[in-house]
Short mmCIF file of C-alpha atoms in Angstrom, two decimals:
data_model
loop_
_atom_site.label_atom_id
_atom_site.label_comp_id
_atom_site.label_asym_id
_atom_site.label_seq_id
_atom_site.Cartn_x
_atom_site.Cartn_y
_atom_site.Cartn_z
CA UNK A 1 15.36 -24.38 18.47
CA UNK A 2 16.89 -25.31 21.96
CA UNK A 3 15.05 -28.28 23.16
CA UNK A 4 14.34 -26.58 26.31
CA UNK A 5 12.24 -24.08 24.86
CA UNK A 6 9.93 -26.10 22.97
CA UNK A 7 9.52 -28.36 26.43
CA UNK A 8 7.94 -24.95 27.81
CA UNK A 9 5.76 -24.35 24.50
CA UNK A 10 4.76 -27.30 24.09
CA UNK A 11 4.52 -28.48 28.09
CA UNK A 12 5.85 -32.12 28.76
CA UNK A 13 2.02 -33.29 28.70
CA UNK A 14 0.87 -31.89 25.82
CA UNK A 15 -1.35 -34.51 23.56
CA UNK A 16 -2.93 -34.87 20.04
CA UNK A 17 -6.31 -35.19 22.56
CA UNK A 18 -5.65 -31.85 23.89
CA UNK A 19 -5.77 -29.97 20.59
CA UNK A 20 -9.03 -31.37 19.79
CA UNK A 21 -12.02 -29.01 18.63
CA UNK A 22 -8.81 -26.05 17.94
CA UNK A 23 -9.94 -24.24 15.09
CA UNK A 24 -7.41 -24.06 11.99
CA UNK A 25 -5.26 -20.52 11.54
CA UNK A 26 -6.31 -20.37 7.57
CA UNK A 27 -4.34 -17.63 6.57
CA UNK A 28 -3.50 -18.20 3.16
CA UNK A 29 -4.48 -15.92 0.76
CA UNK A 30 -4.42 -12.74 3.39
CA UNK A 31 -3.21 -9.17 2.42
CA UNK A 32 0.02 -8.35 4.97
CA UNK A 33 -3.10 -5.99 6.61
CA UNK A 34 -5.24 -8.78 7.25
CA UNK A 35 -1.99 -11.38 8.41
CA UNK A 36 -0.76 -8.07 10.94
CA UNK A 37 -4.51 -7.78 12.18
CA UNK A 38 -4.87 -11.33 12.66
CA UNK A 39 -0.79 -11.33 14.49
CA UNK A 40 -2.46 -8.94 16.77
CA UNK A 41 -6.03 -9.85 17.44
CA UNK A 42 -3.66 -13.21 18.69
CA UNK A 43 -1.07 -11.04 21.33
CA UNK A 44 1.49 -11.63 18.40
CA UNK A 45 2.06 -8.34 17.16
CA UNK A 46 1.41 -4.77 19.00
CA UNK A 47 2.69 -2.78 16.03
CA UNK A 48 4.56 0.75 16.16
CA UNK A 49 2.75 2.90 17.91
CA UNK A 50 -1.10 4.19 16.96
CA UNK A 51 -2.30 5.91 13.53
CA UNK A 52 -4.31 9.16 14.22
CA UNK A 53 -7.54 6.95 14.53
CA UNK A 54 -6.61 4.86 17.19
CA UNK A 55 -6.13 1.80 15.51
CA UNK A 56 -2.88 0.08 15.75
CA UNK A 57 0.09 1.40 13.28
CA UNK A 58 1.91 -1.69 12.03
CA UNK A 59 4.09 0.24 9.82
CA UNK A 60 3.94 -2.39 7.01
CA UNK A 61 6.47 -0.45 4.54
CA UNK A 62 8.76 -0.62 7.11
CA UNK A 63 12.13 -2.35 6.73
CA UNK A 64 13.08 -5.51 9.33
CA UNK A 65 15.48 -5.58 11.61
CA UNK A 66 17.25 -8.30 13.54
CA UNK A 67 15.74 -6.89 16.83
CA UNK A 68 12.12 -6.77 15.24
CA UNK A 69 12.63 -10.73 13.92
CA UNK A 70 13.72 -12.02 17.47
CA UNK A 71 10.90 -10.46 19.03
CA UNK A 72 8.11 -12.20 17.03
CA UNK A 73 10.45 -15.34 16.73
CA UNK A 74 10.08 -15.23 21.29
CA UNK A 75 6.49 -14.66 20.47
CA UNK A 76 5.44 -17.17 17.71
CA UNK A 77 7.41 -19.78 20.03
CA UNK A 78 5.28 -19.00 23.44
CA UNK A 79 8.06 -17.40 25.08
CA UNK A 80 6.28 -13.61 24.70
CA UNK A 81 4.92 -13.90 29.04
CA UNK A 82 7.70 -15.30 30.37
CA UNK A 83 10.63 -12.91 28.78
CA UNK A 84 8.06 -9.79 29.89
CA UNK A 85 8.08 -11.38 33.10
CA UNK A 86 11.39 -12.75 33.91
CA UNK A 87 13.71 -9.51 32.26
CA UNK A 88 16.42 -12.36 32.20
CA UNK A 89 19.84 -10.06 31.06
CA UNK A 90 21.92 -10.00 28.73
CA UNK A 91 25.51 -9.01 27.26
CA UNK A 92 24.22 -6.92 24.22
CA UNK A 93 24.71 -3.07 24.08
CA UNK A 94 23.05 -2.25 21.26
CA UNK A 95 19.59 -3.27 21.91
CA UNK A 96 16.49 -0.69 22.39
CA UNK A 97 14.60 -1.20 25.55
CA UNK A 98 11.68 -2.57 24.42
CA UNK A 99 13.13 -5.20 22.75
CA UNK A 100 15.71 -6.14 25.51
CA UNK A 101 13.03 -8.79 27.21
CA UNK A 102 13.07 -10.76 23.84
CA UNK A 103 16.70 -10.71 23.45
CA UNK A 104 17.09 -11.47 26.84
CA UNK A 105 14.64 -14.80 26.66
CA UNK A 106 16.35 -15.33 23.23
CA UNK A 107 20.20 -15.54 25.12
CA UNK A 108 19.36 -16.90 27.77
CA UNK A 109 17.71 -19.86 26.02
CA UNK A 110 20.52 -20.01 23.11
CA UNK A 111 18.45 -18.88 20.62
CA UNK A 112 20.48 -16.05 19.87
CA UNK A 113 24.43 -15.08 20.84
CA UNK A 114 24.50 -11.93 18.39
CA UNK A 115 26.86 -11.08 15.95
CA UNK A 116 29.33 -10.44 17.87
CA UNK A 117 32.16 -8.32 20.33
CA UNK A 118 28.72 -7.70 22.79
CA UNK A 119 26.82 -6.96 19.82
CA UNK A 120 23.42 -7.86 18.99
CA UNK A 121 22.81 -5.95 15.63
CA UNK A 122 19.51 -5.20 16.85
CA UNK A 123 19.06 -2.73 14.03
CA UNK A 124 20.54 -4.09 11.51
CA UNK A 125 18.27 -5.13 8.45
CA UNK A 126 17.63 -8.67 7.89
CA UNK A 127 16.55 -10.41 4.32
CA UNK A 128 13.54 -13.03 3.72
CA UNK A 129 16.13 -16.02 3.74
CA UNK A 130 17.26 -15.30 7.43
CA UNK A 131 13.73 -14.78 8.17
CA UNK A 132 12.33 -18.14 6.85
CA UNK A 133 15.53 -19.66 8.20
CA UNK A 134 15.01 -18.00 12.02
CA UNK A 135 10.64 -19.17 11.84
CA UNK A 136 11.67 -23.16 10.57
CA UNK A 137 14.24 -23.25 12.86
CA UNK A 138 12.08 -22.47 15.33
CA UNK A 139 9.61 -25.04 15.18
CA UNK A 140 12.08 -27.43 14.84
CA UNK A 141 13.10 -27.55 10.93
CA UNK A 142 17.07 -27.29 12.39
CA UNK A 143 18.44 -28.50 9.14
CA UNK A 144 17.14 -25.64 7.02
CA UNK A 145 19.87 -23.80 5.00
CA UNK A 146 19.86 -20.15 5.73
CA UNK A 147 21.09 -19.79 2.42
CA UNK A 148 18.33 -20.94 0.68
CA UNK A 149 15.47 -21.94 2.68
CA UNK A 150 12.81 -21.95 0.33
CA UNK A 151 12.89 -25.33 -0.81
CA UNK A 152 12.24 -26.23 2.82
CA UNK A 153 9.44 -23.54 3.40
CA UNK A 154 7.80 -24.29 0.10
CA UNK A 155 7.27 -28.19 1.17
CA UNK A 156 5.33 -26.70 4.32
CA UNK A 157 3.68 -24.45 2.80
CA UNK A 158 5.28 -21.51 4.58
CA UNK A 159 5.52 -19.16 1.40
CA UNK A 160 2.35 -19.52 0.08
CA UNK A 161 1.18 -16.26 -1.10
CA UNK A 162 4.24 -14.41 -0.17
CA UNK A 163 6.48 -13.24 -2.99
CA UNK A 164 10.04 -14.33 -2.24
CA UNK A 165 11.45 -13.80 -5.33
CA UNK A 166 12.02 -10.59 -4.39
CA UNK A 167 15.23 -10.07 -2.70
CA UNK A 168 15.18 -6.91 -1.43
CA UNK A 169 13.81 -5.24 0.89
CA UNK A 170 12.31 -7.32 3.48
CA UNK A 171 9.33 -5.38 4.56
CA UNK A 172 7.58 -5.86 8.02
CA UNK A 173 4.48 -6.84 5.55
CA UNK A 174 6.41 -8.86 4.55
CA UNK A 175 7.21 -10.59 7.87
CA UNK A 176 3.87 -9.87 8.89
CA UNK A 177 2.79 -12.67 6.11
CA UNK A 178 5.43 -15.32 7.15
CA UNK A 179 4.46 -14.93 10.60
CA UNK A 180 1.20 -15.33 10.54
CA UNK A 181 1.49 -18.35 7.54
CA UNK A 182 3.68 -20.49 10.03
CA UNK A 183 0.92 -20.99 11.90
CA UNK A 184 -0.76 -23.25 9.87
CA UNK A 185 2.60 -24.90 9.86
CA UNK A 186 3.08 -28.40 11.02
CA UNK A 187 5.81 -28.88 13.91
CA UNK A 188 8.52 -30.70 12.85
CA UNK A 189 7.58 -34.47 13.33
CA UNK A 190 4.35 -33.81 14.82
CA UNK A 191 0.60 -34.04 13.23
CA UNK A 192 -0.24 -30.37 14.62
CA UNK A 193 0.19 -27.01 13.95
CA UNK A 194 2.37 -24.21 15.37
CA UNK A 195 -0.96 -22.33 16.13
CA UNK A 196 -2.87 -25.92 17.69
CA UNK A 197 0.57 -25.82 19.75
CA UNK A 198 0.59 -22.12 21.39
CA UNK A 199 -3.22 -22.08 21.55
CA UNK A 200 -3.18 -25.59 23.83
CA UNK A 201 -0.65 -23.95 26.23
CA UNK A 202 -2.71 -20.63 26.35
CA UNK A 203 0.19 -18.47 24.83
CA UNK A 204 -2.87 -17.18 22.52
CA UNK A 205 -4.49 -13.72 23.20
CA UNK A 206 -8.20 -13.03 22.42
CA UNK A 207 -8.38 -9.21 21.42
CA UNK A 208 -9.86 -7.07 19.08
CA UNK A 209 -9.01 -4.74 17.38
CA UNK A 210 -9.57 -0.94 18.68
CA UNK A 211 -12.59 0.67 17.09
CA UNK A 212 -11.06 3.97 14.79
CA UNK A 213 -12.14 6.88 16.23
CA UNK A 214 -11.26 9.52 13.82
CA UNK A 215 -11.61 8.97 10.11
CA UNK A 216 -9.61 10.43 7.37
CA UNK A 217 -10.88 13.85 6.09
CA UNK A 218 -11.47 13.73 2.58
CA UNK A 219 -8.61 15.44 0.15
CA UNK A 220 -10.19 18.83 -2.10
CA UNK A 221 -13.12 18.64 -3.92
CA UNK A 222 -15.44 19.99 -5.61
CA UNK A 223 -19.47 20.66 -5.25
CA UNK A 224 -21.02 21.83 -8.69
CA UNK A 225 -24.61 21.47 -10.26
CA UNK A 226 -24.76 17.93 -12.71
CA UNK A 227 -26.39 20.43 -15.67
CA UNK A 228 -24.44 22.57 -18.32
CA UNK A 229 -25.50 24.87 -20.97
CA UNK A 230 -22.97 25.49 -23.75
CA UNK A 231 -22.40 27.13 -26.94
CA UNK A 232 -19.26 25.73 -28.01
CA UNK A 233 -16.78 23.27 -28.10
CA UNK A 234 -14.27 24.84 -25.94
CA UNK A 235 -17.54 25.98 -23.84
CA UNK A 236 -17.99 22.50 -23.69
CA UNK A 237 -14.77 21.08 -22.71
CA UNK A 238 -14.45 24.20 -19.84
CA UNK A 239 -17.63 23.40 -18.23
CA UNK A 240 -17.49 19.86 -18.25
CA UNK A 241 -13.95 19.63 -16.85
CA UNK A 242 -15.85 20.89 -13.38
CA UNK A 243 -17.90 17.96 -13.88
CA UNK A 244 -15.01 15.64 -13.25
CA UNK A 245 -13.32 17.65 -10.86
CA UNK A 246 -16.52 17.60 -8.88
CA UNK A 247 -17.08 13.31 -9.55
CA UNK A 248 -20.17 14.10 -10.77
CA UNK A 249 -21.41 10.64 -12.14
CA UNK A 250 -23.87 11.26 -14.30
CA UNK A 251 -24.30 15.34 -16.51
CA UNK A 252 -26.98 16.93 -18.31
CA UNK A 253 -25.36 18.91 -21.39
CA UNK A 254 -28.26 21.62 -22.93
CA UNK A 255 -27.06 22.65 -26.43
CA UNK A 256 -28.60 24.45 -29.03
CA UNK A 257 -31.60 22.48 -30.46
CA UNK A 258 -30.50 20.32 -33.03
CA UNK A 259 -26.84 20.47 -32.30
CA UNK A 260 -27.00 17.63 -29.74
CA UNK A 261 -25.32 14.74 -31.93
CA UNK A 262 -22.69 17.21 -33.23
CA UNK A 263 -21.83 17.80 -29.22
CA UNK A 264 -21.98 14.46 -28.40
CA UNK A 265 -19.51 13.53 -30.50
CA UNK A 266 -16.87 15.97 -30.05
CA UNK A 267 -16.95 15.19 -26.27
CA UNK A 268 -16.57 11.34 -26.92
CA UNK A 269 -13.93 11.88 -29.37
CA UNK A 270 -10.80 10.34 -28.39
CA UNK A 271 -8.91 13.94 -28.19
CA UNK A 272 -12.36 15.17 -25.90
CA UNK A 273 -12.00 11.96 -23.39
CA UNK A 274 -8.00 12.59 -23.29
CA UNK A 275 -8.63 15.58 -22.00
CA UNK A 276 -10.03 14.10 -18.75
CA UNK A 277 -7.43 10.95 -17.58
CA UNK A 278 -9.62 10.07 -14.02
CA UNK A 279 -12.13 9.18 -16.63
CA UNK A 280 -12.62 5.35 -17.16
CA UNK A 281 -15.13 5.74 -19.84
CA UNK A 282 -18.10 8.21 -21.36
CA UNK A 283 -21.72 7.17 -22.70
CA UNK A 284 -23.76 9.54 -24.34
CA UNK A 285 -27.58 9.33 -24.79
CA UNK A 286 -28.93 11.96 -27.34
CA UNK A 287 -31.87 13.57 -27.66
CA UNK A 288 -32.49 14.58 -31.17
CA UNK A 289 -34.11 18.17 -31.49
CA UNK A 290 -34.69 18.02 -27.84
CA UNK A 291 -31.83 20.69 -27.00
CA UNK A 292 -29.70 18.54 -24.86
CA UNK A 293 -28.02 15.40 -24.23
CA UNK A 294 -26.93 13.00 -21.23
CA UNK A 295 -23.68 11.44 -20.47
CA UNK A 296 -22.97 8.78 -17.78
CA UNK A 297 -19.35 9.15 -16.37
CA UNK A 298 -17.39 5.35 -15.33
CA UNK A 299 -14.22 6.88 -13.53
CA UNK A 300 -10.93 4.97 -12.52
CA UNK A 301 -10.56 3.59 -8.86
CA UNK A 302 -9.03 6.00 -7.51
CA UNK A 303 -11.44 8.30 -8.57
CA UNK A 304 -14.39 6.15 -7.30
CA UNK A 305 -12.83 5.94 -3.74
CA UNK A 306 -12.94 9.94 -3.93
CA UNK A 307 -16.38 10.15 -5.00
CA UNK A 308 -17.73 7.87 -1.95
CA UNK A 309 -15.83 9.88 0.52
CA UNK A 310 -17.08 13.00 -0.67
CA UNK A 311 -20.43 11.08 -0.43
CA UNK A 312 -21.42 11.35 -4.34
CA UNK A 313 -21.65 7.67 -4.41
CA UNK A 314 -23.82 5.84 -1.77
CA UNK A 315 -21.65 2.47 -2.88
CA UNK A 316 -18.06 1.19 -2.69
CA UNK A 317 -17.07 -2.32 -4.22
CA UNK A 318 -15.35 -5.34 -2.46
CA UNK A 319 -12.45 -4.37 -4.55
CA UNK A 320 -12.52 -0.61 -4.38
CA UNK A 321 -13.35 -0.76 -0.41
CA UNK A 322 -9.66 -3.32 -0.63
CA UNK A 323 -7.93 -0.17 -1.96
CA UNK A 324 -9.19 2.84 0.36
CA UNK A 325 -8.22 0.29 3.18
CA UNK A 326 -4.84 0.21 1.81
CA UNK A 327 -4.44 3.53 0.51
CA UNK A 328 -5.37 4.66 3.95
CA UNK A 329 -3.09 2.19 5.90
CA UNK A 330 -0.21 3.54 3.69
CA UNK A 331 -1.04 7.13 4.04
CA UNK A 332 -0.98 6.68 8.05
CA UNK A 333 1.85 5.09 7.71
CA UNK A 334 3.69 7.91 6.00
CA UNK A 335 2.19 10.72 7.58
CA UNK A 336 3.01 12.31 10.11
CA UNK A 337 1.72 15.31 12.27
CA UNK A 338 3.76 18.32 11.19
CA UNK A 339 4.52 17.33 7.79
CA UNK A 340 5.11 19.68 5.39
CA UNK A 341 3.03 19.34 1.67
CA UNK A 342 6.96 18.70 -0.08
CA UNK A 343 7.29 15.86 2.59
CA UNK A 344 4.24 14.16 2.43
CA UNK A 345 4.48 14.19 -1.42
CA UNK A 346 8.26 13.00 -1.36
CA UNK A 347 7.04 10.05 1.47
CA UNK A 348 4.53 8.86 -1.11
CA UNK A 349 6.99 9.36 -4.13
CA UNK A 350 9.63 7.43 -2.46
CA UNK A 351 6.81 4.51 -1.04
CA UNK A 352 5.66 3.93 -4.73
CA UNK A 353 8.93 3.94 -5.99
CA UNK A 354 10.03 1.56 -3.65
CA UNK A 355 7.24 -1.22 -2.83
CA UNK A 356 5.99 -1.33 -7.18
CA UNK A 357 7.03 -2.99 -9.72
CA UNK A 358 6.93 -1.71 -13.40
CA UNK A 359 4.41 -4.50 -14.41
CA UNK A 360 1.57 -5.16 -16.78
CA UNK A 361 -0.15 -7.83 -15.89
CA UNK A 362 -2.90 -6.65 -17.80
CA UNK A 363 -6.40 -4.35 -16.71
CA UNK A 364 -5.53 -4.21 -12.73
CA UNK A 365 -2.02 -2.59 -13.18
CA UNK A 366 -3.61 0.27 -14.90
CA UNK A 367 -5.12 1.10 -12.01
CA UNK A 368 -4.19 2.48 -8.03
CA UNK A 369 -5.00 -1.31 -6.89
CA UNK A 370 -2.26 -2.89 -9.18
CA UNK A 371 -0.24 -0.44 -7.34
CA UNK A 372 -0.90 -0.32 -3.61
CA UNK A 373 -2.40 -3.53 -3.46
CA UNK A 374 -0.66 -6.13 -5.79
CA UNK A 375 2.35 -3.77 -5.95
CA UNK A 376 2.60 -4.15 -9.73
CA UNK A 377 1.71 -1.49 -11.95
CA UNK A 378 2.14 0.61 -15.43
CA UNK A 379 2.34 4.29 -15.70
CA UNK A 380 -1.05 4.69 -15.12
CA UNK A 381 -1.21 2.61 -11.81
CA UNK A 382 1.71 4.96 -10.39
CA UNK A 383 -0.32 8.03 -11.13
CA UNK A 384 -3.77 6.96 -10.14
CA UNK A 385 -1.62 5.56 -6.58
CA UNK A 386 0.06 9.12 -6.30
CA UNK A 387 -3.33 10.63 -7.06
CA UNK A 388 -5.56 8.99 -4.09
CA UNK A 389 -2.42 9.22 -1.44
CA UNK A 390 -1.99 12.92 -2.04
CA UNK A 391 -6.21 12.94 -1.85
CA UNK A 392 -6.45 11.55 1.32
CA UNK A 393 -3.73 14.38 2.61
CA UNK A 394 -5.47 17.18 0.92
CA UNK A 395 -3.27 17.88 -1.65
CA UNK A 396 -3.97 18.97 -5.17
CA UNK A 397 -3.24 16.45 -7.53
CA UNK A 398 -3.81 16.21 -10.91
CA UNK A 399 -3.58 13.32 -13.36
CA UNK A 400 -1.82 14.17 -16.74
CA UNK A 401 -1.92 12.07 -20.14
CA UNK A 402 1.13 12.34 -22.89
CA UNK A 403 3.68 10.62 -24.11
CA UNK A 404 7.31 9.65 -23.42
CA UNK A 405 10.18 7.89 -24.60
CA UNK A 406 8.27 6.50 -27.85
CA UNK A 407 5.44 5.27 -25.03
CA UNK A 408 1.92 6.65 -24.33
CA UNK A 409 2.40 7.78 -20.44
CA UNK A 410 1.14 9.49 -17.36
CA UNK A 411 2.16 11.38 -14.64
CA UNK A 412 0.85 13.71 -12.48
CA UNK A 413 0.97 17.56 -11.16
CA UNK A 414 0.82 18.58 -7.60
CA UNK A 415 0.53 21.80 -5.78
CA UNK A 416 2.48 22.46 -3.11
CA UNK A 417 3.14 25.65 -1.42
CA UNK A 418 0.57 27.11 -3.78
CA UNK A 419 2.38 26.14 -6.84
CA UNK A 420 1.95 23.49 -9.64
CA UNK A 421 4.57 20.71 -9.96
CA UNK A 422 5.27 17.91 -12.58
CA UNK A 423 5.84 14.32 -10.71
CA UNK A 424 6.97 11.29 -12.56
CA UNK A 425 7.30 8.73 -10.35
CA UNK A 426 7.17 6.25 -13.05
CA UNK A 427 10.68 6.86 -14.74
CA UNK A 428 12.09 7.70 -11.18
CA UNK A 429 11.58 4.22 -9.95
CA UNK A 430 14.49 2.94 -11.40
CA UNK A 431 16.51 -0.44 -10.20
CA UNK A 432 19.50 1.22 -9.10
CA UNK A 433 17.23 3.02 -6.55
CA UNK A 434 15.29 5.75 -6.32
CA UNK A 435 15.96 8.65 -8.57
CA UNK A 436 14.57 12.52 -8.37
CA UNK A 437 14.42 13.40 -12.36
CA UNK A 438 11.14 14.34 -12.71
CA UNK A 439 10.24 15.12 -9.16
CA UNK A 440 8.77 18.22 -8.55
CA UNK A 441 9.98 19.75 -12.19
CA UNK A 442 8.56 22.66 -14.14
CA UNK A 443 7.21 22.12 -17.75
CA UNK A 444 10.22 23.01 -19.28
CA UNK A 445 11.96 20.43 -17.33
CA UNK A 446 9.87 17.69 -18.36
CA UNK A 447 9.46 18.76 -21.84
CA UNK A 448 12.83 17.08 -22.09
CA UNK A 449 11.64 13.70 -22.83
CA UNK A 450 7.27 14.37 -22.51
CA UNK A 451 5.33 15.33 -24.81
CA UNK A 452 1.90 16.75 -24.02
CA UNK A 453 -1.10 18.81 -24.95
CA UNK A 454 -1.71 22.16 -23.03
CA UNK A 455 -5.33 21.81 -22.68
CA UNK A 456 -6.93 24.57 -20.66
CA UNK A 457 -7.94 22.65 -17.93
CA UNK A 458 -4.68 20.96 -16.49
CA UNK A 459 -2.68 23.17 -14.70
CA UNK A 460 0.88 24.51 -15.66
CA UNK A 461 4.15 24.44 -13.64
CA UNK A 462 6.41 27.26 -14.77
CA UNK A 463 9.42 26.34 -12.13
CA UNK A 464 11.34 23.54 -10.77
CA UNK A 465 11.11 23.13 -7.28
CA UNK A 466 13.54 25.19 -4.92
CA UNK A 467 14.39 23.06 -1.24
#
């Protein structure tokens, strides 16, 4: 970085004494939510806008852009008052208004002369490397290569917990994660960090975060009495499949007296618990000649999230809290106000398809938290992911088991426009990009290459989808 800029960050009498008593950044390990809150609890990052509850809209999934990078490069190096204050000019005509006090600090200092013929490319995308390359240049690595800077950021510790093997696309979680890592980054040549630096100049805000004052309304559901009485095993199957639509933890099942093993047994065969794919996993206690029998319901974590917003569980895990933050924060991100059912279910088609990666790394990709949170996931992880995002936008959403292409697999149905749809999003995450095969087809359509039983609970879908 130009030397002059770093004499105003850093001021001519800054001193190891001076950063005394500064507390550390420590912000390995963060999610890019956490690293975006903690950007903008600092004055780093305002985000794009507000979600529907108030709370700042960071717009994670989003793609980087040139003009997006200068602007937190101005404000991780101190610069973020004085190019709001000053408005210094500049010779760029492509560059939004909001953005044209950070360019404008950024030229006049020589951080930046564009790309080029008076143009900035302040929309054009930018990768990870030119990233990396534009934060260590900035605190003074200058001899990084901008075609591979990772050696370089590795050695500071700049990547840590950020996955930069993956080339493309460069997602402002992504940045969100860099940015707020390189402040537990050593200056170049100096014993302190980036964040010690800014803080002992006061280029540090002290906010919080705004309270949310409007929280998501819970997708469909379903409010039914926990006790059956049946007389067969399709009686069985019927009733109980309102047990699971409703999240119902825990059902009484009355059978004829004497019959309660025999019950028991269908409903915990492995065709009776296929039947029901939110379903984790079934115990049954019997109660011989007593004329009934009690099962306790363990559902996936999508599922669970469901249940305690519909307030049928009183409890939400450390882990299953992590994914209803995310799910949510990705939901507001997609949605918004005036879309249509077809394009809220394409946004979250297209989002899955985009940010996971066909993965097993074993239980946790099974599930929507291998999906939305570690962005790896198997068939199941997909659908459970679809299944919560469509939930929190009240859309009907059904998990399907089968087969395909040799392969146990999942998928799900949605109803849009009060009709029943087949969505793969699974084989139409493809690395040539995203494909629309088995988005919103009929049955027939998907019978193709899926195989499935038509049990009576899951719905059908007797058309493709007309735009």
């Amino acid at each position: 970085m130009n030397k002059q800029v770093w004499n105003w960050v850093l001021g001519s009498a800054l001193s190891l004494a001076l950063l005394s008593g500064i507390p550390a950044a420590s912000a390995q390990g963060q999610s890019d939510l956490d690293a975006a809150e903690a950007l903008y609890c600092l004055g780093l990052l305002d985000g794009s806008g507000t979600q529907t509850d108030g709370t700042p809209n960071f717009n994670l999934s989003g793609q980087m852009t040139r003009g997006e990078a200068i602007t937190m490069v101005v404000r991780l190096t101190g610069g973020k008052t004085e190019a709001e204050a000053r408005q210094y000019r500049h010779p760029f005509s492509d560059v939004a208004d909001w953005g044209a006090p950070y360019v404008g600090y950024a030229y006049a200092y020589g951080i930046t002369s564009g790309i080029g013929d008076g143009v900035f490319g302040f929309q054009r995308e930018i990768t990870q490397a030119e990233y990396l390359t534009m934060l260590l240049r900035a605190i003074g690595y200058v001899e990084v290569d901008w075609r591979d800077p990772y050696s370089t950021a590795a050695q500071v510790g700049l990547v840590e917990g950020v996955d930069y093997t993956r080339a493309v696309p460069f997602l402002r979680g992504d940045m969100a994660l860099l940015s707020r890592n390189i402040l537990d980054v050593p200056v170049a040549g100096e014993s302190y960090t980036l964040y010690e630096a800014l803080d002992a100049v006061g280029a540090l805000e002290q906010r919080e975060l705004p309270t949310p004052t409007v929280s998501i309304t819970p997708g469909p559901s379903t409010t039914v009495s926990n006790q059956i009485r049946v007389t067969s095993g399709d009686d069985l199957f019927t009733q109980f499949a309102a047990q699971i639509d409703a999240r119902n933890s825990t059902v009484t099942v009355y059978t004829p007296i004497g019959e309660e093993r025999n019950y028991s047994s269908v409903l915990l065969s492995s065709d009776g618990i296929s039947r029901f794919p939110d379903v984790d996993t079934l115990r049954a206690t019997s109660y011989p000649n007593q004329g009934y029998f009690v099962v306790e319901i363990q559902y996936r974590d999508a599922a669970r999230v469901m249940a305690y917003l519909e307030g049928k569980s009183s409890t939400l895990s450390a882990h299953d809290q992590t994914l209803y933050q995310e799910a949510k924060r990705v939901h507001d991100s997609l949605v918004t106000a005036g879309m249509s059912e077809y394009q809220r279910v394409k946004a979250f088609h297209d989002y899955l398809c985009s940010t996971v990666t066909y993965q097993d790394y074993g239980s946790e990709s099974h599930t929507a938290y291998g999906a939305l949170v570690n962005h790896a996931a198997v068939c199941q992880g997909y659908t459970q992911a679809m299944d919560l995002l469509c939930y929190l936008s009240g859309i009907d959403c059904e998990h399907i088991f089968g087969s395909s292409r040799g392969q146990t697999h999942s998928w799900v149905r949605v109803k849009i426009e009060g009709q029943w749809y087949n969505v793969d999003t699974t084989w139409d995450d493809q690395t040539s990009g995203i494909h629309y095969d088995y988005f919103l087809v009929s049955d027939r359509t998907l019978s193709a290459d899926h195989t499935w039983k038509a049990y009576p609970n899951w719905p059908t879908c007797p058309v493709d989808y007309a735009a």
